[in-house]
Amino acid sequence: MNVYEAIMQRRTIRKFKQEPIDRDILIKLIDCARVAAYGANMQPLKFAVIDDAAMLKDIYPLTKWAGALADGAPREGERPVAYIAVLCDKNIRPNGAAEVEVGAAVTTMMLEAEEMGLATCWLGAIQRDKIKQVLKLAPKLDVLYLLALGYPMQKSRMVEMTGGDVKYYESEDGTINVPKRSLDEVIVTL
Ligand SMILES: Cc1cc2nc3c(=O)[nH]c(=O)nc-3n(C[C@H](O)[C@H](O)[C@H](O)COP(=O)(O)O)c2cc1C
């Protein structure tokens, strides 16, 4: 798979096989995020692997899934088998603002995950302070986002957007359909 294929194929997946992911693979993803582009090369992000059963159980209730679907959250037996928590080190970036850096880092991890046959869901609707407590993080580390991971147990595909409706939806066979704006719509001709 080349980078273009990974970019085009990657879709958010919210149901995962209950097959563990090797630690080495999770560390490789963090290594990819480590070398992403960072504004002023500050590199304020830190990463924590969450993959033990007790912690996975504590983290799940602090997440929200698939706002556009009536019933899109993973049930027991479908939940992520790992998360990578994306943290901001306030000793490096005192105001904790690293949204742009998170974008680059998480995207890098998602694309490498795609190459390795893993599925991901970037989670922003999370209870950050409670997650910080569960992870027993040092005060200088703030939780910014979670990347949920597992081997895919769901299909998702891009579809043409009609009438400007951005809402993703589920087909009868359980496939998720994600409307994307057309190339014509996003290119501003000068
Ligand atoms: C910043 C950000 C936060 C997100 N937060 C959530 C979330 O909390 N829960 C969820 O189910 N999906 C979340 N998503 C996934 C989006 O819903 C998904 O990327 C979008 O519907 C487009 O689908 P695609 O990733 O398959 O292209 C988030 C994505 C981004 C970029």
mmCIF file of C-alpha atoms and ligand atoms in Angstrom:
data_model
loop_
_atom_site.group_PDB
_atom_site.id
_atom_site.type_symbol
_atom_site.label_atom_id
_atom_site.label_comp_id
_atom_site.label_asym_id
_atom_site.label_seq_id
_atom_site.Cartn_x
_atom_site.Cartn_y
_atom_site.Cartn_z
ATOM 1 C CA MET A 1 0.000 0.000 0.000
ATOM 2 C CA ASN A 2 1.386 3.406 -0.883
ATOM 3 C CA VAL A 3 0.665 6.613 1.007
ATOM 4 C CA TYR A 4 -2.032 7.744 -1.445
ATOM 5 C CA GLU A 5 -3.840 4.418 -1.072
ATOM 6 C CA ALA A 6 -3.665 4.661 2.716
ATOM 7 C CA ILE A 7 -5.086 8.202 2.598
ATOM 8 C CA MET A 8 -7.968 7.195 0.319
ATOM 9 C CA GLN A 9 -8.756 3.888 2.046
ATOM 10 C CA ARG A 10 -8.641 5.092 5.627
ATOM 11 C CA ARG A 11 -12.056 5.464 7.196
ATOM 12 C CA THR A 12 -13.059 5.800 10.803
ATOM 13 C CA ILE A 13 -14.014 2.413 12.239
ATOM 14 C CA ARG A 14 -15.922 2.031 15.494
ATOM 15 C CA LYS A 15 -16.228 -1.750 15.862
ATOM 16 C CA PHE A 16 -13.139 -3.835 16.468
ATOM 17 C CA LYS A 17 -12.207 -7.515 16.639
ATOM 18 C CA GLN A 18 -11.204 -8.564 20.136
ATOM 19 C CA GLU A 19 -7.702 -9.446 18.977
ATOM 20 C CA PRO A 20 -4.877 -7.757 20.875
ATOM 21 C CA ILE A 21 -2.423 -5.476 19.082
ATOM 22 C CA ASP A 22 1.253 -6.206 19.693
ATOM 23 C CA ARG A 23 2.943 -3.602 21.872
ATOM 24 C CA ASP A 24 5.637 -3.196 19.197
ATOM 25 C CA ILE A 25 2.984 -2.078 16.719
ATOM 26 C CA LEU A 26 1.570 0.504 19.127
ATOM 27 C CA ILE A 27 5.062 1.811 19.842
ATOM 28 C CA LYS A 28 5.717 2.034 16.100
ATOM 29 C CA LEU A 29 2.645 4.255 15.745
ATOM 30 C CA ILE A 30 3.948 6.550 18.481
ATOM 31 C CA ASP A 31 7.315 6.610 16.736
ATOM 32 C CA CYS A 32 5.517 7.875 13.606
ATOM 33 C CA ALA A 33 3.812 10.640 15.608
ATOM 34 C CA ARG A 34 7.146 11.515 17.209
ATOM 35 C CA VAL A 35 8.621 12.538 13.860
ATOM 36 C CA ALA A 36 5.570 14.402 12.511
ATOM 37 C CA ALA A 37 5.712 18.114 11.669
ATOM 38 C CA TYR A 38 5.543 20.388 14.733
ATOM 39 C CA GLY A 39 5.186 24.184 14.765
ATOM 40 C CA ALA A 40 8.594 25.718 15.630
ATOM 41 C CA ASN A 41 9.700 22.091 16.144
ATOM 42 C CA MET A 42 8.506 22.355 19.765
ATOM 43 C CA GLN A 43 7.236 18.750 19.974
ATOM 44 C CA PRO A 44 4.956 19.303 22.988
ATOM 45 C CA LEU A 45 3.070 16.034 22.577
ATOM 46 C CA LYS A 46 3.522 12.902 24.664
ATOM 47 C CA PHE A 47 1.725 9.602 24.121
ATOM 48 C CA ALA A 48 0.458 6.860 26.434
ATOM 49 C CA VAL A 49 -0.554 3.340 25.450
ATOM 50 C CA ILE A 50 -3.738 2.033 27.056
ATOM 51 C CA ASP A 51 -4.114 -1.675 26.401
ATOM 52 C CA ASP A 52 -4.660 -3.484 29.663
ATOM 53 C CA ALA A 53 -8.134 -4.872 30.272
ATOM 54 C CA ALA A 54 -8.878 -2.971 33.486
ATOM 55 C CA MET A 55 -7.871 0.392 32.046
ATOM 56 C CA LEU A 56 -9.744 -0.218 28.778
ATOM 57 C CA LYS A 57 -12.855 -0.873 30.854
ATOM 58 C CA ASP A 58 -12.399 2.363 32.812
ATOM 59 C CA ILE A 59 -11.734 4.496 29.727
ATOM 60 C CA TYR A 60 -14.659 3.373 27.548
ATOM 61 C CA PRO A 61 -17.403 5.130 29.602
ATOM 62 C CA LEU A 62 -15.423 8.375 29.230
ATOM 63 C CA THR A 63 -15.754 8.328 25.427
ATOM 64 C CA LYS A 64 -18.625 9.149 23.009
ATOM 65 C CA TRP A 65 -19.111 7.559 19.638
ATOM 66 C CA ALA A 66 -20.723 8.308 16.301
ATOM 67 C CA GLY A 67 -22.780 11.396 17.027
ATOM 68 C CA ALA A 68 -24.436 11.083 13.606
ATOM 69 C CA LEU A 69 -25.741 7.541 14.177
ATOM 70 C CA ALA A 70 -28.588 6.420 16.420
ATOM 71 C CA ASP A 71 -26.689 3.329 17.514
ATOM 72 C CA GLY A 72 -23.064 3.693 16.405
ATOM 73 C CA ALA A 73 -21.144 3.053 19.598
ATOM 74 C CA PRO A 74 -19.293 -0.246 19.901
ATOM 75 C CA ARG A 75 -20.986 -2.803 22.147
ATOM 76 C CA GLU A 76 -19.171 -5.145 24.459
ATOM 77 C CA GLY A 77 -17.136 -7.479 22.263
ATOM 78 C CA GLU A 78 -16.655 -4.697 19.680
ATOM 79 C CA ARG A 79 -14.764 -2.110 21.738
ATOM 80 C CA PRO A 80 -11.227 -0.864 21.053
ATOM 81 C CA VAL A 81 -8.470 -3.198 22.199
ATOM 82 C CA ALA A 82 -6.117 -0.250 22.654
ATOM 83 C CA TYR A 83 -6.053 3.524 22.784
ATOM 84 C CA ILE A 84 -3.162 5.871 22.297
ATOM 85 C CA ALA A 85 -3.729 8.914 24.496
ATOM 86 C CA VAL A 86 -2.325 12.093 22.977
ATOM 87 C CA LEU A 87 -1.075 14.347 25.759
ATOM 88 C CA CYS A 88 0.316 17.860 25.911
ATOM 89 C CA ASP A 89 3.347 18.478 28.097
ATOM 90 C CA LYS A 90 2.657 21.903 29.640
ATOM 91 C CA ASN A 91 6.344 22.276 30.544
ATOM 92 C CA ILE A 92 6.954 22.504 26.798
ATOM 93 C CA ARG A 93 3.731 24.306 25.749
ATOM 94 C CA PRO A 94 2.538 26.115 28.907
ATOM 95 C CA ASN A 95 -0.959 26.980 27.632
ATOM 96 C CA GLY A 96 -1.561 23.385 26.564
ATOM 97 C CA ALA A 97 -2.675 24.470 23.080
ATOM 98 C CA ALA A 98 -1.432 21.987 20.520
ATOM 99 C CA GLU A 99 -4.472 21.339 18.324
ATOM 100 C CA VAL A 100 -2.598 21.782 15.060
ATOM 101 C CA GLU A 101 0.196 19.498 16.204
ATOM 102 C CA VAL A 102 -2.348 16.874 17.255
ATOM 103 C CA GLY A 103 -3.746 16.990 13.724
ATOM 104 C CA ALA A 104 -0.393 16.157 12.197
ATOM 105 C CA ALA A 105 0.510 13.540 14.820
ATOM 106 C CA VAL A 106 -2.805 11.683 14.822
ATOM 107 C CA THR A 107 -3.038 11.681 11.033
ATOM 108 C CA THR A 108 0.447 10.223 10.811
ATOM 109 C CA MET A 109 -0.520 7.438 13.230
ATOM 110 C CA MET A 110 -3.800 6.749 11.424
ATOM 111 C CA LEU A 111 -2.084 6.347 8.073
ATOM 112 C CA GLU A 112 0.569 4.004 9.430
ATOM 113 C CA ALA A 113 -2.173 2.039 11.223
ATOM 114 C CA GLU A 114 -3.995 1.752 7.890
ATOM 115 C CA GLU A 115 -0.875 0.348 6.280
ATOM 116 C CA MET A 116 -0.660 -2.277 9.033
ATOM 117 C CA GLY A 117 -4.298 -3.349 8.599
ATOM 118 C CA LEU A 118 -5.453 -1.674 11.795
ATOM 119 C CA ALA A 119 -8.596 0.388 12.202
ATOM 120 C CA THR A 120 -8.754 3.679 14.077
ATOM 121 C CA CYS A 121 -11.202 6.170 15.486
ATOM 122 C CA TRP A 122 -9.948 9.584 16.532
ATOM 123 C CA LEU A 123 -11.879 10.547 19.677
ATOM 124 C CA GLY A 124 -12.448 14.137 20.720
ATOM 125 C CA ALA A 125 -15.734 13.771 22.596
ATOM 126 C CA ILE A 126 -13.979 12.513 25.702
ATOM 127 C CA GLN A 127 -13.964 13.403 29.397
ATOM 128 C CA ARG A 128 -10.417 14.707 29.543
ATOM 129 C CA ASP A 129 -10.115 15.396 33.274
ATOM 130 C CA LYS A 130 -11.524 12.005 34.241
ATOM 131 C CA ILE A 131 -9.236 10.242 31.761
ATOM 132 C CA LYS A 132 -6.297 12.122 33.287
ATOM 133 C CA GLN A 133 -7.309 10.700 36.685
ATOM 134 C CA VAL A 134 -7.734 7.141 35.404
ATOM 135 C CA LEU A 135 -4.299 7.286 33.767
ATOM 136 C CA LYS A 136 -2.790 8.838 36.929
ATOM 137 C CA LEU A 137 -0.968 11.396 34.819
ATOM 138 C CA ALA A 138 1.492 13.922 36.207
ATOM 139 C CA PRO A 139 -0.067 17.403 36.560
ATOM 140 C CA LYS A 140 2.046 18.740 33.666
ATOM 141 C CA LEU A 141 0.349 16.341 31.209
ATOM 142 C CA ASP A 142 -3.078 17.207 29.785
ATOM 143 C CA VAL A 143 -5.164 14.778 27.770
ATOM 144 C CA LEU A 144 -5.949 16.199 24.317
ATOM 145 C CA TYR A 145 -7.360 13.279 22.298
ATOM 146 C CA LEU A 146 -7.560 9.508 22.190
ATOM 147 C CA LEU A 147 -6.906 7.340 19.175
ATOM 148 C CA ALA A 148 -8.963 4.154 19.486
ATOM 149 C CA LEU A 149 -7.447 1.108 17.809
ATOM 150 C CA GLY A 150 -8.182 -2.450 16.840
ATOM 151 C CA TYR A 151 -8.509 -4.766 13.882
ATOM 152 C CA PRO A 152 -11.631 -3.775 11.915
ATOM 153 C CA MET A 153 -14.980 -5.474 12.493
ATOM 154 C CA GLN A 154 -16.948 -2.976 10.396
ATOM 155 C CA LYS A 155 -16.828 -1.583 6.881
ATOM 156 C CA SER A 156 -16.881 2.084 6.015
ATOM 157 C CA ARG A 157 -16.641 3.796 2.667
ATOM 158 C CA MET A 158 -16.680 7.243 1.141
ATOM 159 C CA VAL A 159 -19.806 8.280 -0.756
ATOM 160 C CA GLU A 160 -20.624 11.332 -2.827
ATOM 161 C CA MET A 161 -22.176 14.120 -0.832
ATOM 162 C CA THR A 162 -25.675 15.146 -1.873
ATOM 163 C CA GLY A 163 -27.392 18.375 -0.927
ATOM 164 C CA GLY A 164 -24.540 19.400 1.355
ATOM 165 C CA ASP A 165 -25.477 16.749 3.933
ATOM 166 C CA VAL A 166 -22.322 15.863 5.910
ATOM 167 C CA LYS A 167 -24.024 13.242 8.107
ATOM 168 C CA TYR A 168 -22.537 9.764 7.785
ATOM 169 C CA TYR A 169 -25.079 6.931 7.820
ATOM 170 C CA GLU A 170 -25.314 3.163 8.125
ATOM 171 C CA SER A 171 -26.523 0.885 5.311
ATOM 172 C CA GLU A 172 -28.674 -2.164 5.995
ATOM 173 C CA ASP A 173 -25.595 -4.413 5.867
ATOM 174 C CA GLY A 174 -23.920 -2.339 8.584
ATOM 175 C CA THR A 175 -21.525 -0.485 6.286
ATOM 176 C CA ILE A 176 -20.910 3.117 7.257
ATOM 177 C CA ASN A 177 -21.196 5.653 4.424
ATOM 178 C CA VAL A 178 -19.192 8.838 4.815
ATOM 179 C CA PRO A 179 -20.138 11.710 2.478
ATOM 180 C CA LYS A 180 -17.146 13.671 1.223
ATOM 181 C CA ARG A 181 -17.358 16.970 -0.623
ATOM 182 C CA SER A 182 -16.377 16.680 -4.290
ATOM 183 C CA LEU A 183 -13.038 17.881 -5.599
ATOM 184 C CA ASP A 184 -14.908 20.537 -7.601
ATOM 185 C CA GLU A 185 -16.504 21.857 -4.429
ATOM 186 C CA VAL A 186 -13.271 22.164 -2.464
ATOM 187 C CA ILE A 187 -11.075 23.681 -5.174
ATOM 188 C CA VAL A 188 -11.334 27.440 -5.349
ATOM 189 C CA THR A 189 -10.546 28.457 -8.900
ATOM 190 C CA LEU A 190 -8.597 31.692 -9.057
HETATM 191 C C1 LIG B 1 -10.932 16.084 15.883
HETATM 192 C C2 LIG B 1 -11.803 14.873 15.687
HETATM 193 C C3 LIG B 1 -12.574 14.403 16.724
HETATM 194 C C4 LIG B 1 -13.370 13.270 16.552
HETATM 195 N N1 LIG B 1 -14.074 12.795 17.629
HETATM 196 C C5 LIG B 1 -14.853 11.696 17.485
HETATM 197 C C6 LIG B 1 -15.535 11.158 18.609
HETATM 198 O O1 LIG B 1 -15.438 11.669 19.736
HETATM 199 N N2 LIG B 1 -16.292 10.041 18.424
HETATM 200 C C7 LIG B 1 -16.405 9.436 17.207
HETATM 201 O O2 LIG B 1 -17.109 8.433 17.103
HETATM 202 N N3 LIG B 1 -15.747 9.908 16.107
HETATM 203 C C8 LIG B 1 -14.967 11.016 16.232
HETATM 204 N N4 LIG B 1 -14.255 11.504 15.146
HETATM 205 C C9 LIG B 1 -14.332 10.798 13.851
HETATM 206 C C10 LIG B 1 -15.174 11.592 12.819
HETATM 207 O O3 LIG B 1 -16.539 11.406 13.101
HETATM 208 C C11 LIG B 1 -14.824 11.063 11.407
HETATM 209 O O4 LIG B 1 -13.474 11.360 11.130
HETATM 210 C C12 LIG B 1 -15.709 11.727 10.344
HETATM 211 O O5 LIG B 1 -17.041 11.305 10.471
HETATM 212 C C13 LIG B 1 -15.221 11.413 8.927
HETATM 213 O O6 LIG B 1 -15.128 10.031 8.720
HETATM 214 P P1 LIG B 1 -13.795 9.360 8.154
HETATM 215 O O7 LIG B 1 -12.752 9.530 9.246
HETATM 216 O O8 LIG B 1 -14.151 7.931 7.930
HETATM 217 O O9 LIG B 1 -13.396 10.077 6.912
HETATM 218 C C14 LIG B 1 -13.426 12.619 15.299
HETATM 219 C C15 LIG B 1 -12.630 13.091 14.250
HETATM 220 C C16 LIG B 1 -11.816 14.192 14.444
HETATM 221 C C17 LIG B 1 -10.937 14.659 13.309
#
